[in-house]
mmCIF file of C-alpha atoms and ligand atoms in Angstrom:
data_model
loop_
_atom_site.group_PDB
_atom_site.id
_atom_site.type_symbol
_atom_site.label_atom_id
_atom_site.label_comp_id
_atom_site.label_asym_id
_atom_site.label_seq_id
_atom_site.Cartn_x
_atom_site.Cartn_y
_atom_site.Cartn_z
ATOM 1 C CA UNK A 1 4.949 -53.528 122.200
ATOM 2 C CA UNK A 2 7.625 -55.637 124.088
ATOM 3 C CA UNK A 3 6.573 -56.014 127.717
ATOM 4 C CA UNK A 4 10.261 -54.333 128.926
ATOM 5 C CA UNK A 5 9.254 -51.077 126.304
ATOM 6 C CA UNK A 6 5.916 -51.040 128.410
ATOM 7 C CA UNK A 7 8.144 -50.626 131.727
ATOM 8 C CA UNK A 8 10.244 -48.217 130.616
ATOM 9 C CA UNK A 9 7.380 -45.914 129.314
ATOM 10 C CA UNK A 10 5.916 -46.156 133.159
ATOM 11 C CA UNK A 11 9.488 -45.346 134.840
ATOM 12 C CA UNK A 12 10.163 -42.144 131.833
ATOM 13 C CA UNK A 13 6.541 -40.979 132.551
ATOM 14 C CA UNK A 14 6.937 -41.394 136.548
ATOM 15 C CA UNK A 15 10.338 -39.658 136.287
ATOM 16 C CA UNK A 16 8.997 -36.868 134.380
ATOM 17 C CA UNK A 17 5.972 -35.972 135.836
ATOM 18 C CA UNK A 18 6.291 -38.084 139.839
ATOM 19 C CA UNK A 19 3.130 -38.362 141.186
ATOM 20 C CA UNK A 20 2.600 -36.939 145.094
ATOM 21 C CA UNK A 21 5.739 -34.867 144.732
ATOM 22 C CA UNK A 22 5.652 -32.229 147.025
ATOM 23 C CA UNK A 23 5.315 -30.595 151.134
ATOM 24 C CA UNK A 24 2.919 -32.318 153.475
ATOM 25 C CA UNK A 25 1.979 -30.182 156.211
ATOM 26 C CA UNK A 26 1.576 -31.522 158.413
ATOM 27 C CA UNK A 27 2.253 -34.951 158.640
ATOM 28 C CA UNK A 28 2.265 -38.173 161.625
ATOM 29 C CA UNK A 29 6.064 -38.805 160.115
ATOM 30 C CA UNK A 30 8.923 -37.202 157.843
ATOM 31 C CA UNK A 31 11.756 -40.095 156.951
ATOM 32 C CA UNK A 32 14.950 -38.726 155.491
ATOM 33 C CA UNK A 33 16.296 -41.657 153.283
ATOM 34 C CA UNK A 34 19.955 -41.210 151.404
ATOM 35 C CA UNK A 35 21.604 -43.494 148.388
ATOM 36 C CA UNK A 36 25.364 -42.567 148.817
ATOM 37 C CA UNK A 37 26.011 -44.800 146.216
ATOM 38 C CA UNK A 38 24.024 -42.557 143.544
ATOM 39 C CA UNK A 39 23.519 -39.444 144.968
ATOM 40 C CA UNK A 40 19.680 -40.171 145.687
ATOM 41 C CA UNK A 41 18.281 -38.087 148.619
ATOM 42 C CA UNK A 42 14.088 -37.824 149.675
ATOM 43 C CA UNK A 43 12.224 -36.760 152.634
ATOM 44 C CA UNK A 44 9.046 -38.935 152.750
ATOM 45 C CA UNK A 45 6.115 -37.778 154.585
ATOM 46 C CA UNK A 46 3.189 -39.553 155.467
ATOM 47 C CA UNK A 47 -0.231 -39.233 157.282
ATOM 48 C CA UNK A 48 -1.999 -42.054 159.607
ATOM 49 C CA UNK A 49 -5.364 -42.293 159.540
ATOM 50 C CA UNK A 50 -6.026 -44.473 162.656
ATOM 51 C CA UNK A 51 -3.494 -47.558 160.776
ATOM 52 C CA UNK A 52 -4.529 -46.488 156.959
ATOM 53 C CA UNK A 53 -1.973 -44.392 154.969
ATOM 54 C CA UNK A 54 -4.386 -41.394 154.072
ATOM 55 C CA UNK A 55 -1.711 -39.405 152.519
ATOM 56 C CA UNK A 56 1.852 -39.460 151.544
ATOM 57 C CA UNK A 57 4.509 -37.186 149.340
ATOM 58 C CA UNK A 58 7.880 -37.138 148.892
ATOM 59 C CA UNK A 59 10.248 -34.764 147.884
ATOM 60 C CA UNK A 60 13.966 -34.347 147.122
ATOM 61 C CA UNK A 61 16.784 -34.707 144.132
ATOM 62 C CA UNK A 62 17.448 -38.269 142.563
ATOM 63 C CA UNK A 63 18.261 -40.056 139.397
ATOM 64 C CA UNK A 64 15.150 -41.063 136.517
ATOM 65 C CA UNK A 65 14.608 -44.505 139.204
ATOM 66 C CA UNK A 66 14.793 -43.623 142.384
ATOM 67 C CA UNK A 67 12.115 -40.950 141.334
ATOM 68 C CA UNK A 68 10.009 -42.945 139.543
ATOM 69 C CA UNK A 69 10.106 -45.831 141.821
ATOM 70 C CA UNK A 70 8.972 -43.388 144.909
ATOM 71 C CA UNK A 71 5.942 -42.146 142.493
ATOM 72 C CA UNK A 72 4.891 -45.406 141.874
ATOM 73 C CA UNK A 73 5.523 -46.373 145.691
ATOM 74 C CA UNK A 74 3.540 -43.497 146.976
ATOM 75 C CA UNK A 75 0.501 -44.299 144.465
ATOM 76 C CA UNK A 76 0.575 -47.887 145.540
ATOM 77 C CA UNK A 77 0.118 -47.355 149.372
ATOM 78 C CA UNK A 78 -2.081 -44.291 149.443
ATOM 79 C CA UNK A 79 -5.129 -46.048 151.315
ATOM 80 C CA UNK A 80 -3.350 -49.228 152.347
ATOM 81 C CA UNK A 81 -2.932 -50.577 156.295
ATOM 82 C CA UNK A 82 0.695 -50.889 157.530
ATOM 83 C CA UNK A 83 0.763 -54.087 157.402
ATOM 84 C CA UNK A 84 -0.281 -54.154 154.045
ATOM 85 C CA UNK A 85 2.190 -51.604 152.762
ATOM 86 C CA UNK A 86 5.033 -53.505 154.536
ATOM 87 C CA UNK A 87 4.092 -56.570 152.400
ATOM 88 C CA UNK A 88 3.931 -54.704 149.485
ATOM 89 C CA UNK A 89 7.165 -53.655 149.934
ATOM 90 C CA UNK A 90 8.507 -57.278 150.777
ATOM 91 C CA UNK A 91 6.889 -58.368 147.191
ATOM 92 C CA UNK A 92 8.947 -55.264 145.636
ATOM 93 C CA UNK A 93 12.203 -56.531 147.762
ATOM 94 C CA UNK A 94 11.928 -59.566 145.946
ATOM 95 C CA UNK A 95 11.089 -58.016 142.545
ATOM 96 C CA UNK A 96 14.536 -56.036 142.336
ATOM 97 C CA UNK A 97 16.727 -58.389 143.992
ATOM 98 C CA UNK A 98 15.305 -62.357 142.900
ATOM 99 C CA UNK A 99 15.253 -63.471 139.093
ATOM 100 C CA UNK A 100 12.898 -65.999 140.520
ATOM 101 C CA UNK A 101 10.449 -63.506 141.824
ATOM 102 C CA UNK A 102 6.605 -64.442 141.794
ATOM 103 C CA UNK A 103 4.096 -63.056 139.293
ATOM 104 C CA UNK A 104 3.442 -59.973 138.964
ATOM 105 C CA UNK A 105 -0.218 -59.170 138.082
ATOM 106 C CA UNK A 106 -1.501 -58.076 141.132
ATOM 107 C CA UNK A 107 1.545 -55.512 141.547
ATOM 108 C CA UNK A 108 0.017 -53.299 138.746
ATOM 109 C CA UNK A 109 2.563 -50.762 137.807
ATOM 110 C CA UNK A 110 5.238 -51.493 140.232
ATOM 111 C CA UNK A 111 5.754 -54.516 137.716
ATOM 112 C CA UNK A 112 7.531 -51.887 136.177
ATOM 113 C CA UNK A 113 10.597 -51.783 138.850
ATOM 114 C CA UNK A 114 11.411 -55.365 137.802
ATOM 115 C CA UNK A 115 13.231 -54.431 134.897
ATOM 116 C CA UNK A 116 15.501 -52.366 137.046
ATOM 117 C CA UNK A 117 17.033 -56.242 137.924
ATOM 118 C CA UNK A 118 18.934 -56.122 135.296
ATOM 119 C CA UNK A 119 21.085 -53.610 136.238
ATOM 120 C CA UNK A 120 22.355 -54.170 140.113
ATOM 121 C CA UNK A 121 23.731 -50.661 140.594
ATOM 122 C CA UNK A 122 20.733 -49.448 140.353
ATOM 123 C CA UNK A 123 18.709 -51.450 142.743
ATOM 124 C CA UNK A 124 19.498 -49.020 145.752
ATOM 125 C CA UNK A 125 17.977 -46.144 143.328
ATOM 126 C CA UNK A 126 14.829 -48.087 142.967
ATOM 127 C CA UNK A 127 14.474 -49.046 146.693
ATOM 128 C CA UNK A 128 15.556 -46.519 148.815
ATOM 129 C CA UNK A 129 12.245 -45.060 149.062
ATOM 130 C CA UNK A 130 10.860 -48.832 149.793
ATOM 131 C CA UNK A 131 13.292 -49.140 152.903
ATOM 132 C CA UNK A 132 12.112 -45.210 154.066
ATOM 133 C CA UNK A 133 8.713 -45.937 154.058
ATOM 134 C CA UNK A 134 9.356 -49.349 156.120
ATOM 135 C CA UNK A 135 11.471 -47.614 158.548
ATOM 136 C CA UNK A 136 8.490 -44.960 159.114
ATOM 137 C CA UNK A 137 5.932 -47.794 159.071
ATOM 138 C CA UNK A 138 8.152 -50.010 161.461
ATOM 139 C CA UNK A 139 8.655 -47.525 163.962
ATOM 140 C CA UNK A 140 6.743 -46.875 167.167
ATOM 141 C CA UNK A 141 7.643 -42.915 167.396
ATOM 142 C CA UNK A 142 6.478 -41.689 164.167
ATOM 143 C CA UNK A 143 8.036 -38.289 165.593
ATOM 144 C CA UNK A 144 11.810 -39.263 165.293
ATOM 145 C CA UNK A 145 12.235 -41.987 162.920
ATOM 146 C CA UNK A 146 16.232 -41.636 162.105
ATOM 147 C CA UNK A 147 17.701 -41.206 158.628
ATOM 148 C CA UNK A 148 17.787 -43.854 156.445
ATOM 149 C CA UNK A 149 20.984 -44.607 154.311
ATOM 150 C CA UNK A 150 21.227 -47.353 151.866
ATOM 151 C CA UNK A 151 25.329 -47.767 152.668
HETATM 152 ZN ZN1 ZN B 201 19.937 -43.306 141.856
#
Protein backbone atom coordinates (compact mmCIF):
# COMPACT_ATOMS: atom_id res chain seq x y z
CA UNK A 1 0.00 0.00 0.00
CA UNK A 2 1.44 3.43 -1.16
CA UNK A 3 2.27 5.52 1.89
CA UNK A 4 -0.24 8.59 0.43
CA UNK A 5 -3.26 5.54 0.17
CA UNK A 6 -2.32 4.96 3.96
CA UNK A 7 -3.12 8.84 4.63
CA UNK A 8 -6.05 9.05 2.95
CA UNK A 9 -7.60 5.91 4.67
CA UNK A 10 -6.78 7.89 8.19
CA UNK A 11 -8.40 11.35 6.92
CA UNK A 12 -11.82 9.11 5.19
CA UNK A 13 -11.97 7.15 8.53
CA UNK A 14 -11.46 10.47 10.78
CA UNK A 15 -14.03 12.24 8.56
CA UNK A 16 -16.47 9.57 8.90
CA UNK A 17 -16.48 8.59 12.24
CA UNK A 18 -14.31 12.09 14.16
CA UNK A 19 -13.16 11.09 17.25
CA UNK A 20 -14.19 13.50 20.53
CA UNK A 21 -17.01 14.98 18.51
CA UNK A 22 -19.42 16.30 20.68
CA UNK A 23 -20.69 18.96 24.00
CA UNK A 24 -18.28 19.39 26.86
CA UNK A 25 -19.96 20.56 29.83
CA UNK A 26 -18.44 22.13 31.26
CA UNK A 27 -15.30 23.19 30.14
CA UNK A 28 -12.04 25.87 31.36
CA UNK A 29 -12.49 27.27 27.49
CA UNK A 30 -14.89 27.20 24.31
CA UNK A 31 -12.88 28.74 21.03
CA UNK A 32 -15.10 29.53 18.09
CA UNK A 33 -12.74 29.13 15.00
CA UNK A 34 -14.21 30.02 11.24
CA UNK A 35 -12.60 29.12 7.55
CA UNK A 36 -14.44 31.75 5.35
CA UNK A 37 -12.59 30.51 2.66
CA UNK A 38 -14.38 26.92 2.85
CA UNK A 39 -17.18 27.26 4.86
CA UNK A 40 -15.45 25.41 7.92
CA UNK A 41 -16.94 26.43 11.33
CA UNK A 42 -16.06 24.48 15.09
CA UNK A 43 -16.45 25.36 18.62
CA UNK A 44 -13.52 23.68 20.48
CA UNK A 45 -13.78 23.01 24.05
CA UNK A 46 -11.27 22.02 26.33
CA UNK A 47 -10.60 21.13 30.05
CA UNK A 48 -7.30 22.11 32.21
CA UNK A 49 -6.20 19.91 34.52
CA UNK A 50 -3.76 22.11 36.55
CA UNK A 51 -1.54 22.74 32.79
CA UNK A 52 -2.51 19.06 31.27
CA UNK A 53 -5.29 18.94 28.60
CA UNK A 54 -7.61 16.32 30.43
CA UNK A 55 -10.30 16.62 27.94
CA UNK A 56 -11.22 18.19 24.73
CA UNK A 57 -14.22 17.96 21.89
CA UNK A 58 -15.16 19.79 19.19
CA UNK A 59 -18.11 20.25 17.37
CA UNK A 60 -19.52 22.03 14.29
CA UNK A 61 -20.05 21.65 10.22
CA UNK A 62 -16.87 21.37 7.90
CA UNK A 63 -15.53 19.75 4.83
CA UNK A 64 -13.90 15.71 4.94
CA UNK A 65 -10.30 17.83 6.31
CA UNK A 66 -11.03 20.22 8.47
CA UNK A 67 -12.97 17.35 10.31
CA UNK A 68 -10.60 14.91 10.19
CA UNK A 69 -7.72 17.06 10.96
CA UNK A 70 -9.62 18.33 14.36
CA UNK A 71 -10.16 14.39 15.23
CA UNK A 72 -6.78 13.68 14.83
CA UNK A 73 -5.81 17.08 16.67
CA UNK A 74 -8.00 16.39 19.59
CA UNK A 75 -6.58 12.64 19.94
CA UNK A 76 -3.08 13.97 19.78
CA UNK A 77 -3.27 16.48 22.75
CA UNK A 78 -5.66 14.71 25.07
CA UNK A 79 -3.08 14.38 28.09
CA UNK A 80 -0.41 16.72 26.76
CA UNK A 81 0.99 20.14 28.75
CA UNK A 82 0.42 23.45 26.89
CA UNK A 83 3.48 23.82 26.03
CA UNK A 84 3.64 20.63 24.55
CA UNK A 85 0.47 20.93 22.52
CA UNK A 86 1.66 24.35 21.21
CA UNK A 87 4.75 22.54 19.78
CA UNK A 88 2.84 20.00 18.41
CA UNK A 89 1.02 22.29 16.62
CA UNK A 90 4.21 24.27 15.38
CA UNK A 91 5.49 20.67 13.94
CA UNK A 92 1.88 20.42 12.15
CA UNK A 93 2.37 24.29 10.92
CA UNK A 94 5.28 23.15 9.23
CA UNK A 95 3.82 19.85 7.95
CA UNK A 96 1.01 21.66 5.79
CA UNK A 97 2.80 24.63 4.77
CA UNK A 98 6.94 23.41 4.16
CA UNK A 99 7.82 20.67 1.44
CA UNK A 100 10.94 20.55 3.50
CA UNK A 101 9.24 19.62 6.68
CA UNK A 102 11.14 17.23 9.21
CA UNK A 103 10.31 13.55 9.68
CA UNK A 104 7.49 12.47 10.64
CA UNK A 105 7.62 9.34 12.87
CA UNK A 106 7.05 10.66 16.04
CA UNK A 107 3.81 12.60 14.71
CA UNK A 108 1.93 9.21 14.47
CA UNK A 109 -1.23 9.82 12.61
CA UNK A 110 -1.09 13.47 12.11
CA UNK A 111 1.56 12.31 9.40
CA UNK A 112 -1.51 11.96 7.71
CA UNK A 113 -2.26 15.93 7.29
CA UNK A 114 0.93 16.14 5.20
CA UNK A 115 -0.60 15.01 2.20
CA UNK A 116 -3.06 17.82 2.45
CA UNK A 117 0.33 19.99 1.05
CA UNK A 118 -0.42 19.22 -2.02
CA UNK A 119 -3.35 20.99 -2.37
CA UNK A 120 -2.93 24.80 -0.86
CA UNK A 121 -6.64 25.59 -0.73
CA UNK A 122 -7.05 23.31 1.54
CA UNK A 123 -4.47 24.06 4.11
CA UNK A 124 -6.86 26.51 6.07
CA UNK A 125 -9.37 23.33 6.23
CA UNK A 126 -6.70 21.27 7.81
CA UNK A 127 -5.49 23.97 10.29
CA UNK A 128 -8.09 25.93 11.49
CA UNK A 129 -8.63 23.79 14.36
CA UNK A 130 -4.60 23.94 14.97
CA UNK A 131 -4.77 27.89 15.20
CA UNK A 132 -8.19 27.48 17.71
CA UNK A 133 -6.61 25.37 19.98
CA UNK A 134 -3.38 27.79 20.10
CA UNK A 135 -5.47 30.75 20.57
CA UNK A 136 -7.23 28.90 23.69
CA UNK A 137 -3.84 27.59 24.85
CA UNK A 138 -2.15 31.11 24.32
CA UNK A 139 -4.54 32.99 26.17
CA UNK A 140 -4.51 34.07 29.80
CA UNK A 141 -8.55 34.31 30.21
CA UNK A 142 -9.60 30.96 29.20
CA UNK A 143 -13.21 32.59 29.80
CA UNK A 144 -13.26 34.94 26.67
CA UNK A 145 -10.86 33.79 24.18
CA UNK A 146 -12.28 35.71 20.86
CA UNK A 147 -13.25 33.99 17.61
CA UNK A 148 -10.84 32.76 15.51
CA UNK A 149 -11.05 33.32 11.64
CA UNK A 150 -8.59 32.00 9.23
CA UNK A 151 -9.21 35.31 6.72
ZN1 LIG B 1 -12.69 23.11 4.50
Amino acid sequence: MEINDLYRDVILDHNRRPRNFGDLQPADASVEGFNPMCGDHLTLRLRLDADTISDIRFQGEGCAISTASASLMTEAVKGRTRDEALELFDRVHQLLTDDAAPGTEELGKLAALSGVREYPARVKCASLCWHTLASALKSTDLKSVPAVSTE
